[in-house]
Structures are given as C-alpha cells and as structure tokens.
Coordinates of C-alpha atoms in Angstrom, one line a residue:
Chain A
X13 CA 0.0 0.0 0.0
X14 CA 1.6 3.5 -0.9
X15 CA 0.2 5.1 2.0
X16 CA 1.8 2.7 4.4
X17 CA 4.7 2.9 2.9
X18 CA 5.1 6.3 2.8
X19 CA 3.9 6.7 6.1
X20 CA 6.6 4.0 7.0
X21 CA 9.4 5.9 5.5
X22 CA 8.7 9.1 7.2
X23 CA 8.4 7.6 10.7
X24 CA 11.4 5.2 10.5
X25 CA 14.3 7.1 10.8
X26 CA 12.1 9.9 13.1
X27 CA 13.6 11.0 16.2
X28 CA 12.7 13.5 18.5
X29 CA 15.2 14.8 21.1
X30 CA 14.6 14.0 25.1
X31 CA 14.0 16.6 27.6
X32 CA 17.4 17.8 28.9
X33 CA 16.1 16.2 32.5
X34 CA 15.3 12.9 31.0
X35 CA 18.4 11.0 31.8
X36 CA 18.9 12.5 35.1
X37 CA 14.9 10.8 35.9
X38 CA 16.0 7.9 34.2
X39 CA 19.1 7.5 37.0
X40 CA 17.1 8.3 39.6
X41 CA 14.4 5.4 38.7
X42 CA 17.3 3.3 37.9
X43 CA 18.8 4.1 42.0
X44 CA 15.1 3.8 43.5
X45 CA 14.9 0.8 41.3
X46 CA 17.9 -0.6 42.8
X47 CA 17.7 0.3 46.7
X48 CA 13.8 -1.6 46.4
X49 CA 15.9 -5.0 45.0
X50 CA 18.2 -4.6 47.8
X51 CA 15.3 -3.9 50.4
X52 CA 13.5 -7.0 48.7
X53 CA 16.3 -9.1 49.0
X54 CA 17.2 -8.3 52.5
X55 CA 13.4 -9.0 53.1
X56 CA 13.8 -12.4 52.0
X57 CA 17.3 -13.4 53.5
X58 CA 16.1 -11.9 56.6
X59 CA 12.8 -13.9 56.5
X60 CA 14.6 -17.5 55.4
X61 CA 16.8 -16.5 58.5
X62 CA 14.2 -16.0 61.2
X63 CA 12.5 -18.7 59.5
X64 CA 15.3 -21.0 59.8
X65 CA 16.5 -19.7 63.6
X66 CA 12.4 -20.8 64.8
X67 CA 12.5 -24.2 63.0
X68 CA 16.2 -25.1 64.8
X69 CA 14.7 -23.8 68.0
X70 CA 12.1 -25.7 67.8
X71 CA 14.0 -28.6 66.9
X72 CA 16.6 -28.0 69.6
X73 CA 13.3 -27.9 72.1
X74 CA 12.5 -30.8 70.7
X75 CA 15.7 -32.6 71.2
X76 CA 15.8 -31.7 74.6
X77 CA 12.1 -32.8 75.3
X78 CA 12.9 -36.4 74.1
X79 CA 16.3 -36.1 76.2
X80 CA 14.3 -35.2 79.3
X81 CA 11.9 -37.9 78.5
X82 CA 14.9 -40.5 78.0
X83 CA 16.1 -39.7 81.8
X84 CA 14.7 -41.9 84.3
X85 CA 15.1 -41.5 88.1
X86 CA 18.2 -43.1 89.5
X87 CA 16.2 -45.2 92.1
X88 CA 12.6 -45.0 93.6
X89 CA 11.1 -46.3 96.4
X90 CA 7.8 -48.7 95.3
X91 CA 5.1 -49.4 97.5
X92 CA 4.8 -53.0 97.2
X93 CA 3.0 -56.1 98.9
X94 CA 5.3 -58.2 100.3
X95 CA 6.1 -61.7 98.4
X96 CA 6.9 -63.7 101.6
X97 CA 3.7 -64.7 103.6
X98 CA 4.7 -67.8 104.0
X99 CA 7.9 -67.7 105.0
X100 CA 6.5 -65.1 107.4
X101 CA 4.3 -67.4 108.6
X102 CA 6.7 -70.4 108.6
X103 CA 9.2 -68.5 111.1
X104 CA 6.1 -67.6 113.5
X105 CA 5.7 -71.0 113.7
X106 CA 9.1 -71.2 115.3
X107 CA 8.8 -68.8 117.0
X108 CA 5.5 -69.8 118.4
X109 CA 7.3 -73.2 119.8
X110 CA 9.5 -71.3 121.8
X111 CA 6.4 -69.2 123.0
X112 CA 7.6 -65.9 121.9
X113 CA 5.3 -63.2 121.2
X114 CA 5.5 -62.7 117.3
X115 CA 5.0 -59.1 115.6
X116 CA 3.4 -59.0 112.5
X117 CA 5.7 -57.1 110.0
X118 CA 4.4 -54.2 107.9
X119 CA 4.7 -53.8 104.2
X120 CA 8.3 -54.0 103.2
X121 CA 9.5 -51.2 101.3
X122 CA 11.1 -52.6 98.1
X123 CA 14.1 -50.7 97.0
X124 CA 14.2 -50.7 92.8
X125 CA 17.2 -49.3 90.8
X126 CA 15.5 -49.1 87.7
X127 CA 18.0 -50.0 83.9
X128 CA 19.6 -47.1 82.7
X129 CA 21.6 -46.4 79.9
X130 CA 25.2 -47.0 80.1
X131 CA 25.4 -47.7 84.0
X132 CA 25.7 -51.3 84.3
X133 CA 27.9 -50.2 87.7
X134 CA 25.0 -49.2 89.4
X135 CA 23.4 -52.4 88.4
X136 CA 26.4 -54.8 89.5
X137 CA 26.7 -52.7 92.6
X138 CA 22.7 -54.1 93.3
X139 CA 23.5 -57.5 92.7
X140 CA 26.6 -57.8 95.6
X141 CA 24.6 -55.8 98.3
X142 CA 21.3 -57.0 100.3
X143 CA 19.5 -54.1 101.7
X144 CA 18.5 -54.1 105.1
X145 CA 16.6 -52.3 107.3
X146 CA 18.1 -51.0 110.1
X147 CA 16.0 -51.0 113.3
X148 CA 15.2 -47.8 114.9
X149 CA 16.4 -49.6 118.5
X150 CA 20.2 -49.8 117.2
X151 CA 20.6 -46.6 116.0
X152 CA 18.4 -44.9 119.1
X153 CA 21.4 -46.8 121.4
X154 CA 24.5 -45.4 119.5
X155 CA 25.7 -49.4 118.8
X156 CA 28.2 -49.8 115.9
X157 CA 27.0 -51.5 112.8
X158 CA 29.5 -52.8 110.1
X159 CA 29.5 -53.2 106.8
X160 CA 32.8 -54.2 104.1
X161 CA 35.3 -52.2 102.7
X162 CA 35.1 -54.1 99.3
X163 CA 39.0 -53.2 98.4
X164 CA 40.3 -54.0 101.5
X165 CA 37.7 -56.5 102.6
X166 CA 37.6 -55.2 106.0
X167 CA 35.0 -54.4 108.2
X168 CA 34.4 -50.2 108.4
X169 CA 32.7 -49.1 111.3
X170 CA 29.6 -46.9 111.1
X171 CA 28.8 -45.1 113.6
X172 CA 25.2 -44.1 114.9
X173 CA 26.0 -40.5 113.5
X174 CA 26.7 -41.6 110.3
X175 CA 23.5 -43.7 110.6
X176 CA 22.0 -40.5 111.8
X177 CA 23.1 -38.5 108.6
X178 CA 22.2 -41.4 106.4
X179 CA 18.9 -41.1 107.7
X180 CA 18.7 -37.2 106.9
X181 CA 19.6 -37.9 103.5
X182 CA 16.1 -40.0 103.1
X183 CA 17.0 -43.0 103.7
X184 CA 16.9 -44.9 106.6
X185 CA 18.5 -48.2 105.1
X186 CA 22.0 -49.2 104.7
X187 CA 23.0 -52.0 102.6
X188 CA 25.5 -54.9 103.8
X189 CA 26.6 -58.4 102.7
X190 CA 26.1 -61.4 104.7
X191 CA 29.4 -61.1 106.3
X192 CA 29.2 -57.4 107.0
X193 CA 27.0 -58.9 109.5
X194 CA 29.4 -61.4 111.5
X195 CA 31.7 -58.5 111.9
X196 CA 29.0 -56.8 113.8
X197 CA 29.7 -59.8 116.6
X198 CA 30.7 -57.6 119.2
X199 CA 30.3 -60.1 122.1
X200 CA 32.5 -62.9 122.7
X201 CA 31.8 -66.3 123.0
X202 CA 31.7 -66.7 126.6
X203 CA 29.0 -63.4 126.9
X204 CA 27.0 -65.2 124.5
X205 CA 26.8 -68.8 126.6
X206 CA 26.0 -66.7 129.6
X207 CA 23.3 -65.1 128.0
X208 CA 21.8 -68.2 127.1
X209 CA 22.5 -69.4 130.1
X210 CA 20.5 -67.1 132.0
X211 CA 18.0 -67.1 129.9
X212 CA 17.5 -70.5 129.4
X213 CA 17.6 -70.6 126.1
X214 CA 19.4 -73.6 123.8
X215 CA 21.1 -71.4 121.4
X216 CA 21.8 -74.9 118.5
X217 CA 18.2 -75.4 119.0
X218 CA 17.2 -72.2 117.9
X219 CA 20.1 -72.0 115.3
X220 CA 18.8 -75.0 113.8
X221 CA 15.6 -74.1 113.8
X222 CA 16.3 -71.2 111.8
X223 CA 18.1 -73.1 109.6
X224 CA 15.1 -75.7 108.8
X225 CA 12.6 -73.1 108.3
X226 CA 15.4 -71.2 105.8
X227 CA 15.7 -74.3 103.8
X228 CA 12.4 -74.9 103.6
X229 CA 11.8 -70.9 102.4
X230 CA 14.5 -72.3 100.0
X231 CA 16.7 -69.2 101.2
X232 CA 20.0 -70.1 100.9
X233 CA 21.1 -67.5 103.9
X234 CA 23.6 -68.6 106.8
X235 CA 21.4 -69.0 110.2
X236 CA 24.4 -67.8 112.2
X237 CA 25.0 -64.7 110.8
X238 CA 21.4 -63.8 111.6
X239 CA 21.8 -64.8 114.8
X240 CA 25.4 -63.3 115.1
X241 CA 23.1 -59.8 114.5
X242 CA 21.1 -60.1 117.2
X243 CA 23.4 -61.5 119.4
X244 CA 25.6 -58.6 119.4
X245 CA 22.9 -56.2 121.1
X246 CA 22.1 -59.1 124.3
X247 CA 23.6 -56.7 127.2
X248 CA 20.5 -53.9 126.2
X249 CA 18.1 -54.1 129.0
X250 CA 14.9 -53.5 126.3
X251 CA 16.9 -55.9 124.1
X252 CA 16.8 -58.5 126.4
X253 CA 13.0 -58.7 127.0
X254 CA 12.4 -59.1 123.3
X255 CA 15.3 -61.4 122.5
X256 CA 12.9 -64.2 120.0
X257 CA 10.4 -60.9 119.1
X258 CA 14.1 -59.3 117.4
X259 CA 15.4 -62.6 116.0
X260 CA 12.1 -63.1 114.5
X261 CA 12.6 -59.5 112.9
X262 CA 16.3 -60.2 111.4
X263 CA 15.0 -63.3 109.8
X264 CA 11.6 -61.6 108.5
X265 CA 13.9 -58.8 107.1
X266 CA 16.0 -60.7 105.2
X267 CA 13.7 -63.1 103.7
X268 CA 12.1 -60.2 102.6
X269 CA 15.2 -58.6 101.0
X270 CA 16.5 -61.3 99.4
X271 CA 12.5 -62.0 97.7
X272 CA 12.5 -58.6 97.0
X273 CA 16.0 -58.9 95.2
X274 CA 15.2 -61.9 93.0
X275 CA 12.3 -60.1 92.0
Chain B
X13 CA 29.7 19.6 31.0
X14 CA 29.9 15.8 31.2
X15 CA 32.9 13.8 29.6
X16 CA 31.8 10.2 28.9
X17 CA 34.8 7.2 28.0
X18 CA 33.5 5.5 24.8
X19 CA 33.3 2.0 25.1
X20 CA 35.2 -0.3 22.2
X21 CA 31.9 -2.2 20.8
X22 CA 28.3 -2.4 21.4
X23 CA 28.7 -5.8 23.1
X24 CA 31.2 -4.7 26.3
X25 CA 28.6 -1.4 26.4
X26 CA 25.5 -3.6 26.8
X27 CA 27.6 -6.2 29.6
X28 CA 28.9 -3.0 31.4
X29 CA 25.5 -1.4 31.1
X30 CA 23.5 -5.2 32.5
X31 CA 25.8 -5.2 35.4
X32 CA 24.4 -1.3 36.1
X33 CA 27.1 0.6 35.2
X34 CA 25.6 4.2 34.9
X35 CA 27.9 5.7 32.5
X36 CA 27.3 3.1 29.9
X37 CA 23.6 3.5 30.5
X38 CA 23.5 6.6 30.5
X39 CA 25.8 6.4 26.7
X40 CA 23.1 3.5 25.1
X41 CA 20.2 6.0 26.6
X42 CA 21.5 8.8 24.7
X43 CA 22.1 6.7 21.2
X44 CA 18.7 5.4 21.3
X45 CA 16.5 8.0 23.4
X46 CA 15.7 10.0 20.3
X47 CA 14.4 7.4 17.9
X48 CA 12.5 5.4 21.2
X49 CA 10.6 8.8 21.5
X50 CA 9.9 8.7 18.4
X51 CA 8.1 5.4 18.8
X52 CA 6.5 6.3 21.6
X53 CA 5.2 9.3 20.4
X54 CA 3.3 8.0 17.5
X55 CA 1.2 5.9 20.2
X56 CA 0.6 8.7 22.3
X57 CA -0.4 12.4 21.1
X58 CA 1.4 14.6 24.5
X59 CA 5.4 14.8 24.5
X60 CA 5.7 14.7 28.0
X61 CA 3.4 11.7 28.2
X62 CA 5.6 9.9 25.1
X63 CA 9.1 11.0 27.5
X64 CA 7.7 9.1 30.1
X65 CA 6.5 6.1 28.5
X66 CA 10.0 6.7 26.9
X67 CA 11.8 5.9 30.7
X68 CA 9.7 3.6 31.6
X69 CA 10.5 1.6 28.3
X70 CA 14.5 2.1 29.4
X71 CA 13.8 1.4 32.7
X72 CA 12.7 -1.9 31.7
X73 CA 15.8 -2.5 29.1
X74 CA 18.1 -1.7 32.0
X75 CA 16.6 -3.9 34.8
X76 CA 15.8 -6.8 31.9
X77 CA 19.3 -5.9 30.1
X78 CA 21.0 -9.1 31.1
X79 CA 18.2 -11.4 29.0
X80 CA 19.2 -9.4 25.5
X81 CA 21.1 -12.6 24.0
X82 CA 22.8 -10.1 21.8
X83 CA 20.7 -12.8 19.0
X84 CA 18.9 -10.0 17.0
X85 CA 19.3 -5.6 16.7
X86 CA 19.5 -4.9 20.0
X87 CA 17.2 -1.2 18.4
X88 CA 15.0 -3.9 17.7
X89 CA 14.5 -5.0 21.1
X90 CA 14.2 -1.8 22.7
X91 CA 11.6 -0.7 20.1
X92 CA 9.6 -3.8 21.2
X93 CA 9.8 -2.8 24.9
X94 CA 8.7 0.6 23.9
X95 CA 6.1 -0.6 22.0
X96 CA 4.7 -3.0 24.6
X97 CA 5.3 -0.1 27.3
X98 CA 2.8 1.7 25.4
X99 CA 0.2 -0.3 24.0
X100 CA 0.0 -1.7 27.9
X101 CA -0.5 1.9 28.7
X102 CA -3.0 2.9 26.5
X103 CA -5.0 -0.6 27.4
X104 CA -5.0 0.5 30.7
X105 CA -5.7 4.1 30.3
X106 CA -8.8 3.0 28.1
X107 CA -9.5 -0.4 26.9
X108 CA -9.4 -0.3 23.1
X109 CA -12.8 -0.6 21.7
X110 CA -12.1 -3.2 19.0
X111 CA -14.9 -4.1 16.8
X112 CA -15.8 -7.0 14.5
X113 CA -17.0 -6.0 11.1
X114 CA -16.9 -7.0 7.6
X115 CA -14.7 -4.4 5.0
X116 CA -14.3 -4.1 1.7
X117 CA -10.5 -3.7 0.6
X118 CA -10.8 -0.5 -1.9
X119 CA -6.7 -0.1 -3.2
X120 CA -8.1 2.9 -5.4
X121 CA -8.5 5.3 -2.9
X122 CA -5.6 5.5 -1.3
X123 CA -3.4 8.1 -2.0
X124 CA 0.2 9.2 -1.8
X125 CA 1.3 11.0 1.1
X126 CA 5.2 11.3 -0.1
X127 CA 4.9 15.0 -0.2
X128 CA 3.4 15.6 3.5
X129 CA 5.6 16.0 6.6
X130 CA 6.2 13.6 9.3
X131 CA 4.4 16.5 11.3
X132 CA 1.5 16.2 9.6
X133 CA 1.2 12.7 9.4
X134 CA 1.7 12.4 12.8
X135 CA -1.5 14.9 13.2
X136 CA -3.2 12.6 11.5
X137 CA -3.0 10.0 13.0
X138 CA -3.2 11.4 16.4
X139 CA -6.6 12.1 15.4
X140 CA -7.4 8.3 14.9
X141 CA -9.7 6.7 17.0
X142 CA -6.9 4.6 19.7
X143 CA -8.1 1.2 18.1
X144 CA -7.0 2.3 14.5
X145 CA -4.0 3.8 15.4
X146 CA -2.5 1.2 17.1
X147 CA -3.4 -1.6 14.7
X148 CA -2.3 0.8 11.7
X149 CA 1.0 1.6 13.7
X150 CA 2.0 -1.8 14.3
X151 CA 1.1 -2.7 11.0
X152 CA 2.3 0.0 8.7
X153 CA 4.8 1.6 10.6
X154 CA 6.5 -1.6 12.5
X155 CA 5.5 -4.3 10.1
X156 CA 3.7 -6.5 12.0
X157 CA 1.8 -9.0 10.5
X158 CA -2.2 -9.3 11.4
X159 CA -1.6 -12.7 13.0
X160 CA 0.8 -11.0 15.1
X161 CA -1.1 -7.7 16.2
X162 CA -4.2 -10.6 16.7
X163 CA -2.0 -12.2 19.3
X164 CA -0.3 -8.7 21.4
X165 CA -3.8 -7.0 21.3
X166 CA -6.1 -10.2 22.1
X167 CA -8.2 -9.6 19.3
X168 CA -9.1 -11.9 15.8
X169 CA -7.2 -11.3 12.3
X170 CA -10.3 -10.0 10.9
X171 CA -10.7 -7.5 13.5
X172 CA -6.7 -6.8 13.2
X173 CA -7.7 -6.3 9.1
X174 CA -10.7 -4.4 9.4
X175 CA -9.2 -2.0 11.5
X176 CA -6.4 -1.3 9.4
X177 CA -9.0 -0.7 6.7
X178 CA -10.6 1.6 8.5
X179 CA -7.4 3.5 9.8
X180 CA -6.5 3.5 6.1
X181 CA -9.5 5.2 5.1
X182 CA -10.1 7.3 8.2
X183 CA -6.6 9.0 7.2
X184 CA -7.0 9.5 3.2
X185 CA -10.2 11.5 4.6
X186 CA -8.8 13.5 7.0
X187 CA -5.6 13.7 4.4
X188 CA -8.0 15.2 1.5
X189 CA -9.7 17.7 4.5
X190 CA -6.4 18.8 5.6
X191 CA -4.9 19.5 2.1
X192 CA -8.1 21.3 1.1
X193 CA -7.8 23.5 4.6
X194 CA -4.3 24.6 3.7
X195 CA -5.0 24.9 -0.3
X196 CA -8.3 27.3 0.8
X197 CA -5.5 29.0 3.1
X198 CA -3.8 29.9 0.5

C-alpha cells in the first residue's frame, strides 16, 4: 500500500530529542529501582533467616524434650506387697514353739534401681549388696554397725552418727553383705553362753531351727550370721526382753530382701 | 559539561551497562533515546506523556538488560519494549474498543502522502480513533503482521484487518480535508 509505505518511510528514521532532565529521571528510577531490590532481598534473606532460627529452635526444644523424656530416676522407692507370707508365717511357727510373742511385720519397702543407659555399675553394685533395714532400736542406742570395705575386705565401722546422717539424707537403710553382719559380733563367746545361760535358752536349737525353716523358704542364707546380728545387742536391757520378738525381725527382714532382690 | 569514556563495541557497552554501570547506560540511553521517542510518540499524542513512557521503556531494558542474547538488533528489542510499554499503557488508560466488522478492501483510494511531513502525518494520526492507530501503527509503521497484532492485542485477524482498513481510510479523509484546509488557506 503507498500510503503505508510512505507513512513507513517518514516515521522510520524519526527522532525527537529528550527533555534535557530525562536521563537524570532515568538514573534516579534506575537508584530507586535498585535500593527496592536490595530492600526485597534483604526481606527475604532476613525472613529464610528468622525462619530458619524458629525451626532449629524448635527442633533444639524438641531434642531436649525427648532427652528429658529419655532420663529416668536413678532409684525410687515402690510401694509393694510383700512376696513372703509364707515364710512369714513359717518362722512364726518357730517362733510360736519357743512361746515368743510374734509381731506381725508391715509392708516392706522394696528398693528398685531401675535400667539405665550405660550404668551397668550401678546395676552390678545391686546385685553384691542385700539391703536391710536398720531398726530404729540400734541406731536410738548409739551401737556400731558394720559393713565391708570391698577393696580391702575389712569391716568399716559406722557409727550411729553416720547412721543418723544417712537417715537425713532420706534414707533410713543401709546395705550390707552377709558377712558385713558377722563383723557386727561384738560379744565374745563366753558373753554369748552366759546369755543363754541365763535365759535358758538352747542357742543350736534355735540356730537349727532357723536353719530348717530357711531351707524350707528355700533361702540359701547362713542361720548364724542372723543370729550373730542379734546377738551382738544381748547386754541392752529393752533388748533383752524381746530377745525371739528381734530374732524373728532379722529373719523376716531378710527373707524379705532377698525376695525382693530376686524379683 | 559531562565527559563520557566510549566504550570499544556495542557488546562490552551492553555487559557493562546489565551489570548497572551508569555511564554506559546513560551512553546507550542517549544513542537510542531520540528514535525510542519517536516510537512512543506516535502511540501517544502529548510529549511529555511519550518521554515518560519513553523511561519507563529504558527502565525496563536496563533492569531486563541481562536477558538481551545479543541474538537479533538490539534497536530492535528496545523498540519492542517501547512498544509493549505503550500499548500496555494505553489498554490500561482506556481499553481499546475493537470491533468486529466486515470491509471491503478498496486499493483505489488511497493516496500518496510522499509530499506531507512527518508532522503532519503524525497529526493525522493522532486524530485516529486509539483502536485504529495502534493496529495501523504496528502494522504499517513496524510491520507486524495481522496474525501477530491478533496475538499482542487479544483480538481476531479479521478484527486486526478491518481496522487497518478503516485506519486507512479514516486517514485519506482527514488527508483530502487537511490539504483542502491549507490549499483554501492559500
């Protein structure tokens, strides 16, 4: 078409000169243009950041959560019914025959160290020791009570201070092996005789005694040594007057610390 | 007054310029500035409106320099930004009023405009209704083909052709009034 073309020709090559301010507009967009990128940018590296910073917090909380979780308590004390009726009642049946009055024990406590990670010590440390109770009567009468230095193998004193302190701490038990308790024997031999002596008491007969009911309880546990335990408190006047009532005690204890063990 | 370095080739111009180097901005802004307003004022009738559309067009071959694959005239490219820049404009200023109609293609009545002055001309078609003159600017002026000006203005080919043929028409009119104004001026 001639008139396009024409039209085309004339406009092509046209050029009409800029204000003398254009450029300097043109810079400034260009600057305000440039400083908005910057703020945009900053906008969005500041929000991945805080972004970021809450979900490792979070995670972090999380972490410690599950850690907190994963800790269990060292030891706890459990509430539980004791497992040894019968031996209970087998040793007031001895008892009965050597017409004594009998006590009926409470609820033992049962001492439980649950598993934790990476402290078998703890564990092994369980196994060796039977815990005991130690009767309010020996510690009330400052007496001694012993228990094994495991590197040396000797007996270490406690006194009834350290007892005392134990029992501020929360705890009014101590733990000892078997023999612990032979080395709490203060009395000799002849003190012991004359005890029984006095009292009229046949001191095999009872020994063995113990020892039938133990085998029969199917507690492999030395008769002496829980004899040897009560005999060391025999000069105590109170002591005295419940001499079978105590021995009954030891024997009720310990049955029911070594069921509560093999539990 | 302002001493600018010249830069070796168009090629390290345009990478100093897409990494926002001002001076060789500033040196592609004043080779192409004149021609772009050119363009830009043949869509819109005011100068100062044309200038502005004219920055905003550089604005957006500045920021968007780094995509110009250096594949094609790089005047080319910037036309097309100026050209976009203001047919967006004028969409949104008013929306182009497009319509469908049948058109009988009449060659004979054109006539030749050789003689007139871009001035003129650019009168003319200033006066155009805004759907004319931007079909017959993309069409005569920057050779667009119908299926093209179809696509960048939403409309059909036979709208795209029907306005041309009424641009055509509209400005051999106006062309014959004007001439007889200054000839009974005379």
């Amino acid at each position: 078409m001639g008139i396009d073309k024409d039209i085309k020709n004339k406009f092509e090559e046209r050029a009409i000169q800029p204000s003398a301010s254009s450029w300097e507009r043109l810079s400034n967009q260009l600057d305000m243009h440039a400083k908005r990128k910057r703020r945009r940018r900053f906008f969005y590296i500041s929000s991945a950041a805080s972004i970021l910073l809450l979900v490792s917090i979070f995670a972090l909380s999380l972490e410690s959560d599950t850690i907190e979780d994963s800790i269990i308590p060292e030891k706890m004390i459990v509430e539980t019914p004791a497992k040894t009726p019968e031996v209970k009642k087998e040793i007031d049946d001895l008892l009965d025959k050597n017409e004594t009055i009998i006590a009926k024990n409470d609820t033992p406590k049962q001492e439980i160290t649950p598993r934790k990670r990476s402290n078998k010590k703890a564990v092994d440390r369980n196994k060796e020791l039977v815990p005991i109770e130690i009767p309010k009567t020996i510690m009330q009468n400052k007496d001694v009570i012993a228990k094994v230095d495991k590197s040396t193998g000797k007996g270490i004193n406690l006194s009834a201070d350290e007892v005392k302190l134990n029992k501020k701490k929360g705890t009014s038990r101590i733990s000892v092996n078997s023999e612990a308790l032979l080395y709490s024997v203060t009395h000799t031999e002849e003190e012991v005789v004359a005890y029984y002596k006095a009292h009229k008491i046949d001191r095999e007969d009872v020994l063995n005694s113990i020892k039938k009911q133990l085998k029969k309880s199917n507690l492999k546990i030395d008769a002496r040594t829980i004899l040897a335990d009560v005999e060391r408190d025999i000069d105590d006047a109170s002591f005295k007057e419940n001499f079978m009532k105590i021995i009954k005690k030891r024997v009720s204890d310990l049955a029911t610390a070594i069921a509560s063990r093999n539990d | 007054m302002k001493i600018i370095p010249l830069h070796t080739s168009q090629a390290s111009l345009l990478k100093k310029a897409s990494r926002q180097n001002r001076e060789a901005q500033q040196q592609l802004f004043e080779q192409y500035a004149p021609k772009m307003l050119g363009v830009c004022r043949q869509y819109v009738k005011d100068n100062h409106h044309a200038e502005d559309l004219m920055l905003t067009g550089f604005l957006k071959v500045f920021t968007n320099l780094h995509k110009f694959k250096n594949e094609g005239s790089f005047e080319g490219w910037i036309r097309r930004i100026m050209i976009n820049t203001c047919i967006s404009y004028l969409r949104k200023k008013n929306p182009i009023q497009l319509t469908d109609e049948d058109f009988m293609f009449n060659d004979e009545a054109t006539e030749s405009l050789e003689n007139t002055s871009v001035e003129d001309i650019q009168k003319l078609i200033d006066a155009l209704p805004e759907g004319y003159k931007i079909v017959f600017n993309l069409f005569a002026i920057e050779g667009f083909k119908h299926a093209e000006i179809a696509e960048k203005l939403g409309i059909t080919v036979s709208t795209s052709k029907s306005q041309l043929f009424k641009a055509r028409k509209w400005l051999q009119e106006n062309y014959i009034k004007m001439n007889a104004i200054s000839n009974g001026d005379r």
